[in-house]
Tab-separated table of C-alpha atoms in Angstrom:
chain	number	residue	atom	x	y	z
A	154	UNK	CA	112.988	-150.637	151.672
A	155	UNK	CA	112.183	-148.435	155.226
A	156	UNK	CA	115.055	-146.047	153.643
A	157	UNK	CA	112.905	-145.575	150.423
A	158	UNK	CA	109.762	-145.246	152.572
A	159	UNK	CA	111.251	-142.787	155.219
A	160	UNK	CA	112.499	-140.618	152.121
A	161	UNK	CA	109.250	-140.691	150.178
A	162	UNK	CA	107.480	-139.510	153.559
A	163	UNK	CA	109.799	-136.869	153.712
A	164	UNK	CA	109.398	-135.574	150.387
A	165	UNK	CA	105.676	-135.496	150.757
A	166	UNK	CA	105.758	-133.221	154.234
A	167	UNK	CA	108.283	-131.308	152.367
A	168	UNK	CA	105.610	-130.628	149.417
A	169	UNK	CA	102.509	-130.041	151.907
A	170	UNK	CA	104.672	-127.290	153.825
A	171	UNK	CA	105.703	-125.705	150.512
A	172	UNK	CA	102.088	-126.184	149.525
A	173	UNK	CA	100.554	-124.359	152.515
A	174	UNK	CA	103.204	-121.616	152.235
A	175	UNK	CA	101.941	-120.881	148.860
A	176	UNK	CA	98.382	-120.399	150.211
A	177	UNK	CA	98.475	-118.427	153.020
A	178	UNK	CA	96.102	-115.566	154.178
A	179	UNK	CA	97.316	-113.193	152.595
A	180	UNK	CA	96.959	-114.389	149.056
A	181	UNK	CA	93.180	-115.193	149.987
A	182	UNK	CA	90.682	-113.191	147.166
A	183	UNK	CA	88.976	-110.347	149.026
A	184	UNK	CA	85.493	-109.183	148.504
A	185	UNK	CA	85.532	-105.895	146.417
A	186	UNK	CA	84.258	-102.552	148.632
A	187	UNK	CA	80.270	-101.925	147.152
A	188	UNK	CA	79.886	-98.616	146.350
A	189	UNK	CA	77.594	-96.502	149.213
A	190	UNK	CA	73.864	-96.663	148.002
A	191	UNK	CA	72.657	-93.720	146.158
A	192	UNK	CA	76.313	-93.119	144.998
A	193	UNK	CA	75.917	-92.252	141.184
A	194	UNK	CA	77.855	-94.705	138.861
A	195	UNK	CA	77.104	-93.332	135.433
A	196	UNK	CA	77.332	-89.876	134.096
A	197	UNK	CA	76.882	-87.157	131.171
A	198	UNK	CA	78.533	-83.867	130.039
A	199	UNK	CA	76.105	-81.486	128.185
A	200	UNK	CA	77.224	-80.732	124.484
A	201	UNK	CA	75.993	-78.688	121.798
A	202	UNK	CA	74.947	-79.610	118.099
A	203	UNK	CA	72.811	-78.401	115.693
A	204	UNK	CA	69.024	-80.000	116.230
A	205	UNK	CA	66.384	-80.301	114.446
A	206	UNK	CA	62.498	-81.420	115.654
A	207	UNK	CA	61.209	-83.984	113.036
A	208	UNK	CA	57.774	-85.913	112.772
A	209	UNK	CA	56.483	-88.639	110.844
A	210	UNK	CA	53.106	-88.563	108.804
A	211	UNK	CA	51.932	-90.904	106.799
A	212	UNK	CA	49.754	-89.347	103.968
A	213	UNK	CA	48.331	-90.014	100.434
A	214	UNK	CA	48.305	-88.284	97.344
A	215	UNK	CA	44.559	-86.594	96.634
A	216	UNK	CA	42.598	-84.705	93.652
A	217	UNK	CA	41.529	-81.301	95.069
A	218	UNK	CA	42.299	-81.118	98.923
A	219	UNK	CA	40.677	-78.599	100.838
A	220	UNK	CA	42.472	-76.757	102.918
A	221	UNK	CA	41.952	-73.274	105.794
A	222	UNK	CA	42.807	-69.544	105.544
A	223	UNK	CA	43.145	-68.176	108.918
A	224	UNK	CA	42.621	-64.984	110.308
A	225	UNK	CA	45.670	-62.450	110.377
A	226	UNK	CA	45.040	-60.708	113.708
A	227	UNK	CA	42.026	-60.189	116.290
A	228	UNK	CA	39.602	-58.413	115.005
A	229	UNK	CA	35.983	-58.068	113.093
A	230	UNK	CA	35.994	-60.329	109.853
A	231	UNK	CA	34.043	-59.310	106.829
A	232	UNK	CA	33.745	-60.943	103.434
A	233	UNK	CA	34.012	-60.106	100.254
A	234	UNK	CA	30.978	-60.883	98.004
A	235	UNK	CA	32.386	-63.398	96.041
A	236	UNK	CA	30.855	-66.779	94.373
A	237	UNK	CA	33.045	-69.923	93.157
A	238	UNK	CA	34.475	-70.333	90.184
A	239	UNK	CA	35.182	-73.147	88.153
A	240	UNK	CA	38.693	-71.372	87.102
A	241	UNK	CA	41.622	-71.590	89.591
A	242	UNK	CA	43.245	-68.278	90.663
A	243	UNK	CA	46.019	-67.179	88.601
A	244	UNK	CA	46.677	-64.677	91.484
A	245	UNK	CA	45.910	-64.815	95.179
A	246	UNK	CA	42.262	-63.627	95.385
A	247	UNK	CA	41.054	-60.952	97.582
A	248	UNK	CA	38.205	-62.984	99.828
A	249	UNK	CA	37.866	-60.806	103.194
A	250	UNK	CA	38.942	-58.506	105.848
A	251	UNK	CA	40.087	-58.237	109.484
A	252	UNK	CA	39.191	-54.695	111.026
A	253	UNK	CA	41.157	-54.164	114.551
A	254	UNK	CA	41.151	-50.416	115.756
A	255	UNK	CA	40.170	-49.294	111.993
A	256	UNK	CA	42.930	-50.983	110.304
A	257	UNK	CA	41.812	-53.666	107.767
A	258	UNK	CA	44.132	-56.977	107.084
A	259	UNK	CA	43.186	-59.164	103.999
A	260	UNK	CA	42.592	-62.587	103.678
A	261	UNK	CA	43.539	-64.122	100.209
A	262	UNK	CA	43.135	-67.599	98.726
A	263	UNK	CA	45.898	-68.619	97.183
A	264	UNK	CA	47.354	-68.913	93.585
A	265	UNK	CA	46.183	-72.272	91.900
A	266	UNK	CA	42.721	-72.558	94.287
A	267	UNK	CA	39.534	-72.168	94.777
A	268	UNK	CA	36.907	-70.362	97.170
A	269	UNK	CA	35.430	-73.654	98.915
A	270	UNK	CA	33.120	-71.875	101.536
A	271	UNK	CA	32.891	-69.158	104.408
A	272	UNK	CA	33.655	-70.507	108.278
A	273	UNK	CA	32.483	-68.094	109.999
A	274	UNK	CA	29.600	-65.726	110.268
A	275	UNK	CA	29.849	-62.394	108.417
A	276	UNK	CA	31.247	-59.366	111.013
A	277	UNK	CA	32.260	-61.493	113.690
A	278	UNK	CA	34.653	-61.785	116.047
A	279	UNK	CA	37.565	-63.845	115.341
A	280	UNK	CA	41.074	-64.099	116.613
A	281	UNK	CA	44.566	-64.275	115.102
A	282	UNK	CA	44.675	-67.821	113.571
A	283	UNK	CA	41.293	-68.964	113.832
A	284	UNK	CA	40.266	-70.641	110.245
A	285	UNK	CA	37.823	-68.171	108.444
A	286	UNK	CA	37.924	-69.537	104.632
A	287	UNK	CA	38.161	-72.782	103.282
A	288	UNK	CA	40.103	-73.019	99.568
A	289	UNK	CA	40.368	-75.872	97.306
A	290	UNK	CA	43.396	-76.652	95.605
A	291	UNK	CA	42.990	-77.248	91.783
A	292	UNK	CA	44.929	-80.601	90.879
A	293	UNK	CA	47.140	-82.992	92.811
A	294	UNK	CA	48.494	-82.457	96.410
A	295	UNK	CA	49.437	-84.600	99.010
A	296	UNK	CA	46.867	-84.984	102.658
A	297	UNK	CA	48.080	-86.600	105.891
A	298	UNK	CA	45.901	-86.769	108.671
A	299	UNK	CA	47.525	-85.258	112.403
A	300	UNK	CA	46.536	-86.822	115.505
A	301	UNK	CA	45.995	-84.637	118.980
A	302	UNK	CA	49.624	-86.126	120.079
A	303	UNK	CA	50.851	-84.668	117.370
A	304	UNK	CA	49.328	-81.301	116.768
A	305	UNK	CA	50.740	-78.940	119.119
A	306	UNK	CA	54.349	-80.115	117.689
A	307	UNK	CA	52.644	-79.069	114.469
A	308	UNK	CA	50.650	-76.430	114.775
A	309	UNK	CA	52.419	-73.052	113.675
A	310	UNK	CA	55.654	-74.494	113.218
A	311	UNK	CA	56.370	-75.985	110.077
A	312	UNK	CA	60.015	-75.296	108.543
A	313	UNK	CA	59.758	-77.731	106.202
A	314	UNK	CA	58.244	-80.473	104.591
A	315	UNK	CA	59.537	-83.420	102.850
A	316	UNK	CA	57.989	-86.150	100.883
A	317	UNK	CA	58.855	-89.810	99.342
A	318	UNK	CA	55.891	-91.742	97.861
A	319	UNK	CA	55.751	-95.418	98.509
A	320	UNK	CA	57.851	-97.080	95.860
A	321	UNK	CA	58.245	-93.785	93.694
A	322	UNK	CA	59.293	-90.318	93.765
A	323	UNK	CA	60.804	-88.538	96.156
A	324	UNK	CA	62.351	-86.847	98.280
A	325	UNK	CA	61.025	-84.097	97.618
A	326	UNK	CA	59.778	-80.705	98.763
A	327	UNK	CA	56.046	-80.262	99.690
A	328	UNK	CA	54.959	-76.566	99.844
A	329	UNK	CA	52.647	-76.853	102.946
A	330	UNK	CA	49.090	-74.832	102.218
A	331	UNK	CA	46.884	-72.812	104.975
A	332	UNK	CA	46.512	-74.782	108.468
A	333	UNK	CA	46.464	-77.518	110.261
A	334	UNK	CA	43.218	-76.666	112.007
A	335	UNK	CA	40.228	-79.246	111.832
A	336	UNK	CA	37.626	-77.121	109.473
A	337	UNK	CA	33.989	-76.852	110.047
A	338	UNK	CA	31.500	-77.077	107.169
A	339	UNK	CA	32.378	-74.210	104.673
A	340	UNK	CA	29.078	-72.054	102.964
A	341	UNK	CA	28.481	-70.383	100.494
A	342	UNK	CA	26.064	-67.645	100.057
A	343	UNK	CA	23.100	-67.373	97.992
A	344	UNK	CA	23.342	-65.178	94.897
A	345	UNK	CA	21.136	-62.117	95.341
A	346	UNK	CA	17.923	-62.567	94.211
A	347	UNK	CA	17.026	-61.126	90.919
A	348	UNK	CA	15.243	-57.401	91.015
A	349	UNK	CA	11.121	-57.416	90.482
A	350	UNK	CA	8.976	-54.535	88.567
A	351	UNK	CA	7.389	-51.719	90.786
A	352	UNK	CA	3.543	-52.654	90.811
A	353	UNK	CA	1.492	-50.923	87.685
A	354	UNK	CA	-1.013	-48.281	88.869
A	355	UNK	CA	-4.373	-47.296	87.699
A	356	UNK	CA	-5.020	-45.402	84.647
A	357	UNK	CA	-1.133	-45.470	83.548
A	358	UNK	CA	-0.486	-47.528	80.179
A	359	UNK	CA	0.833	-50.685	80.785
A	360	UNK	CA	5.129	-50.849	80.238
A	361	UNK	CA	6.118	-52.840	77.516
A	362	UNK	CA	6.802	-56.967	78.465
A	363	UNK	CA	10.555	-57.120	79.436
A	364	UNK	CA	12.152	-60.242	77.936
A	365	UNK	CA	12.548	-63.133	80.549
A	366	UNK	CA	15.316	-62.586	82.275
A	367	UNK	CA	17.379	-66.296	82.416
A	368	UNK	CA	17.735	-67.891	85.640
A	369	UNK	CA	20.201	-67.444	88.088
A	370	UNK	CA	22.960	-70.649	87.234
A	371	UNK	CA	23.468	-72.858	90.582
A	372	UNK	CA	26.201	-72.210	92.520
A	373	UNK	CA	28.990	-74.200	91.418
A	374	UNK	CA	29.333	-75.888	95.481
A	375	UNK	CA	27.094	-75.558	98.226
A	376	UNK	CA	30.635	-74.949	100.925
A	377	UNK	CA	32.899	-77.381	101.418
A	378	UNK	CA	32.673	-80.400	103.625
A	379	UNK	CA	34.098	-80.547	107.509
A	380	UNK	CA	37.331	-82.128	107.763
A	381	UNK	CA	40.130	-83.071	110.655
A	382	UNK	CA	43.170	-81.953	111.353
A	383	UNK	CA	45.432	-82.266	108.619
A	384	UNK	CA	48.336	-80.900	106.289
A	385	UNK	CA	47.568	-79.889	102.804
A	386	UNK	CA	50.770	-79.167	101.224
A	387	UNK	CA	51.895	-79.299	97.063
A	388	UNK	CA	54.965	-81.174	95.128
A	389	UNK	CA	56.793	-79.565	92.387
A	390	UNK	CA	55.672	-80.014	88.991
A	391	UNK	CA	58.381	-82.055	88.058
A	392	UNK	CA	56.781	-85.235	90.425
A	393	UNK	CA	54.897	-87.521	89.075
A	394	UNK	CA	51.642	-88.112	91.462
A	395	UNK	CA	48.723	-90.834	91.151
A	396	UNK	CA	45.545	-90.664	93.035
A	397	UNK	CA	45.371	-92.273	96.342
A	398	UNK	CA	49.369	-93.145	96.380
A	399	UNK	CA	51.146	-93.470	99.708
A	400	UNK	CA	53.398	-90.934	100.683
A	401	UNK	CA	55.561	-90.296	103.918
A	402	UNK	CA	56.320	-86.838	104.656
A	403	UNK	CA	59.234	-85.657	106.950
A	404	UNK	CA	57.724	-82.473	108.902
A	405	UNK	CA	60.453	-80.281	110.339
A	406	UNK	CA	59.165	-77.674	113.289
A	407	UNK	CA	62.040	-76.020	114.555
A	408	UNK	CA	65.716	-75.989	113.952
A	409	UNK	CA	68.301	-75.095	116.613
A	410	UNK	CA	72.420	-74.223	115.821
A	411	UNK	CA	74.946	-75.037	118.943
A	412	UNK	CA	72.282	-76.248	120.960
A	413	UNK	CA	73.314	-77.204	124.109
A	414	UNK	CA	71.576	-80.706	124.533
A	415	UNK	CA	71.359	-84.235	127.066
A	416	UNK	CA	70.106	-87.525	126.510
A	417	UNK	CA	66.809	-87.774	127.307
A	418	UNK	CA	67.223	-90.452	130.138
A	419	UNK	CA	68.989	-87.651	131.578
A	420	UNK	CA	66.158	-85.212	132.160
A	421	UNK	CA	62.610	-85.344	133.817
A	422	UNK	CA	59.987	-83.632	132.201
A	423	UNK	CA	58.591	-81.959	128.777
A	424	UNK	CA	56.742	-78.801	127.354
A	425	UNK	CA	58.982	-76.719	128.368
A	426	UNK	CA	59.880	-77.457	131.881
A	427	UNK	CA	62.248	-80.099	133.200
A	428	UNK	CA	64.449	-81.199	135.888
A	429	UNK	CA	68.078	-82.965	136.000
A	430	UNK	CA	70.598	-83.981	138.569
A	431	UNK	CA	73.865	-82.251	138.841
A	432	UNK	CA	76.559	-84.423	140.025
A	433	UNK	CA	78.832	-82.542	142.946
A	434	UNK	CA	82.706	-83.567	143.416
A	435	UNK	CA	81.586	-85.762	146.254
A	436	UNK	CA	79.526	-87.699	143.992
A	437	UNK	CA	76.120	-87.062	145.519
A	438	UNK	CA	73.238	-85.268	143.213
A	439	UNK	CA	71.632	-81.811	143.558
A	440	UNK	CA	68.171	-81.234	141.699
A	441	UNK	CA	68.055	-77.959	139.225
A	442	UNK	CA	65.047	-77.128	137.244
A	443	UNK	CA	65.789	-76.466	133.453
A	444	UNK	CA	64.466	-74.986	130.616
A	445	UNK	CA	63.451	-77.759	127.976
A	446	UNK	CA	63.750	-76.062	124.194
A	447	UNK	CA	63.898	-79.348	121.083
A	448	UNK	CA	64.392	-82.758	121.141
A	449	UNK	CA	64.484	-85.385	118.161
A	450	UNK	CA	63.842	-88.370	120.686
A	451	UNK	CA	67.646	-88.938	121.450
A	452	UNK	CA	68.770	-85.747	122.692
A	453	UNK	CA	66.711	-82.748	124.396
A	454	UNK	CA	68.335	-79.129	124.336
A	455	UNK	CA	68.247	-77.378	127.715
A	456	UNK	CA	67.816	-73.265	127.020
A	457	UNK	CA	68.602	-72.282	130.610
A	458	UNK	CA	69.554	-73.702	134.026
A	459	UNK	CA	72.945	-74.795	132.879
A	460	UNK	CA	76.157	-73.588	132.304
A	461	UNK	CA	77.528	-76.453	130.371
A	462	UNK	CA	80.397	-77.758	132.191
A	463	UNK	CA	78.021	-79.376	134.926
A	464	UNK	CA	77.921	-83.387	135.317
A	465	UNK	CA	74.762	-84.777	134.980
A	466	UNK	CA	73.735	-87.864	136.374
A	467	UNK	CA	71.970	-90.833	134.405
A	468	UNK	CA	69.514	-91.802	134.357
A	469	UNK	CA	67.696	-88.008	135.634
A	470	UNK	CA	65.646	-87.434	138.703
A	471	UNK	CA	62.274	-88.825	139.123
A	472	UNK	CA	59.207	-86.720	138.834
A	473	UNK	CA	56.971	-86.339	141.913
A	474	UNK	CA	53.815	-88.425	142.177
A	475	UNK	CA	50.207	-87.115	141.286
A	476	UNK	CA	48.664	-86.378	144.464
A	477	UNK	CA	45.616	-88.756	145.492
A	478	UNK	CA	42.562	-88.557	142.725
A	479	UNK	CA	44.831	-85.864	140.979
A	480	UNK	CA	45.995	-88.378	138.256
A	481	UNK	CA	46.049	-88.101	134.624
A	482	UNK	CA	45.789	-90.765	132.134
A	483	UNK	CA	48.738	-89.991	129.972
A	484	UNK	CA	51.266	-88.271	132.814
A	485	UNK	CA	53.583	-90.961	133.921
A	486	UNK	CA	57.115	-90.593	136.407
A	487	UNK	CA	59.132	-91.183	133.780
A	488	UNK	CA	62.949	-89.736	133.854
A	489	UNK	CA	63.076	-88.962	130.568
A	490	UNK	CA	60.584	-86.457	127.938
A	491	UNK	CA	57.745	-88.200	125.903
């Protein structure tokens, strides 16, 4: 029996010391190195791609719209006398003039519309742009309201317009019509009034009674009535409308080919002007200031301030804070465009 229990104790100092060689110092788990702070950890190439700018409206189909004729150029506007018809345009129509340094530019209504009313006062100043003539479309055409976020992506810059009506046609093409611009009241001037007889003097016969003449007929509209800012545009024949449908239209504003482009969480800033952080071999950032061209919300093109084989670090440099009382609403430090 104390030969079985000597042996047994020897096998188990045998297994601890076999044991304890197994787990020795060196095979202890180490604590990884942390990286240095400010070291950047994730990073971008630029690349290029064809881009396109695309918004969102949500309009309706309506009988009539109204929509603006702008003015070609600075200048002095006058109007042609003309009074509305009941009969849309088979041609555009001839409705004033811009004079700048005694050269006159016409403004025309449309084919397929109306004269709705006069903007703006007879000779006056207007610049390039600036809605002088409101026009009513005869028939069907689609109307979505633009709010101030949206109009200077808008404004001037339509490519293209696309439309698919709620549960019906589509897509299709919408042919956009005159501007964006919120309208003022349109008018319409009086028809002149009609000619009287000179006064009869003494001791000359008396002329012979002219027949009545009829009365002037009413002016078919009294202007046309102020609106917001919105975009008028037409569908093809071939598309079935009904009054009041939904419709979403897809407004393109500028198209770009080879753009060279970054996420947006890789740049700070928008309208034009931004700021990103170029990653050196060492791995520490330097701030360059870029020039900010489109962006469809995943991808902003940069038109200068880059080469295109720079490393870009993400997420992109913070923008400076307002100074005190020097705060906007709507501006926010943000990395990336809004």
């Amino acid at each position: 029996m104390d030969g079985r229990r000597l042996a047994c104790a020897g096998a188990t100092v045998l297994a601890l010391a076999l044991l304890s060689g197994c787990t020795g110092s060196k095979d202890k788990p180490e604590t990884p190195d942390l990286e240095a702070r400010g070291t950047v950890l994730t990073t971008v190439k630029p690349t290029r791609q064809d881009l396109s700018n695309q918004i969102s409206l949500a309009g309706k189909v309506t009988i009539n719209p109204v929509f603006g004729i702008v003015a070609p150029t600075d200048g002095e506007l006058r109007y042609v006398d003309r009074q509305p018809s009941k009969t849309p345009a088979t041609r555009p129509i001839w409705v004033a003039t811009v004079w700048r340094d005694g050269v006159p530019r016409r403004v025309e209504i449309p084919k397929d519309s109306l004269l709705a009313g006069r903007l703006m006062d007879d000779h006056a100043d207007v610049t390039a742009g600036m809605p002088v003539i409101s026009a009513q479309h005869a028939g069907y055409g689609i109307v979505a309201d633009i709010d101030s976020e949206q109009a200077y992506r808008v404004s001037g810059a339509v490519k293209t317009v696309r439309g698919q009506i709620k549960n019906g046609p589509g897509p299709f093409t919408c042919t956009t019509l005159g501007t964006i611009a919120a309208l003022p009241a349109g008018t319409i001037p009086a028809p002149p009034a009609p000619k009287t007889p000179a006064p009869q003097q003494s001791g000359q016969p008396a002329p012979a009674e002219a027949p009545e003449a009829p009365e002037a007929p009413p002016a078919e509209s009294g202007g046309s009535e102020p609106t917001g800012m919105r975009l008028v545009c037409v569908a093809p024949d071939t598309v079935k409308l009904i009054n009041g449908a939904a419709v979403t239209l897809e407004v393109v504003t500028a198209k770009a080919s080879k753009a060279l482009v970054l996420p947006v969480e890789a740049v700070a800033g928008v309208q034009g002007r931004g700021k990103v952080d170029v990653v050196g071999a060492d791995r520490t950032r330097r701030t360059v200031d870029v020039v900010l061209g489109l962006t469809d919300g995943k991808v902003v093109q940069i038109k200068s301030g880059l080469r295109g084989d720079e490393t870009i670090a993400v997420p992109g440099p913070d923008l400076p804070a307002a100074p005190p009382g020097g705060e906007n609403p709507g501006d926010g430090a943000s990395g990336a465009p809004r």
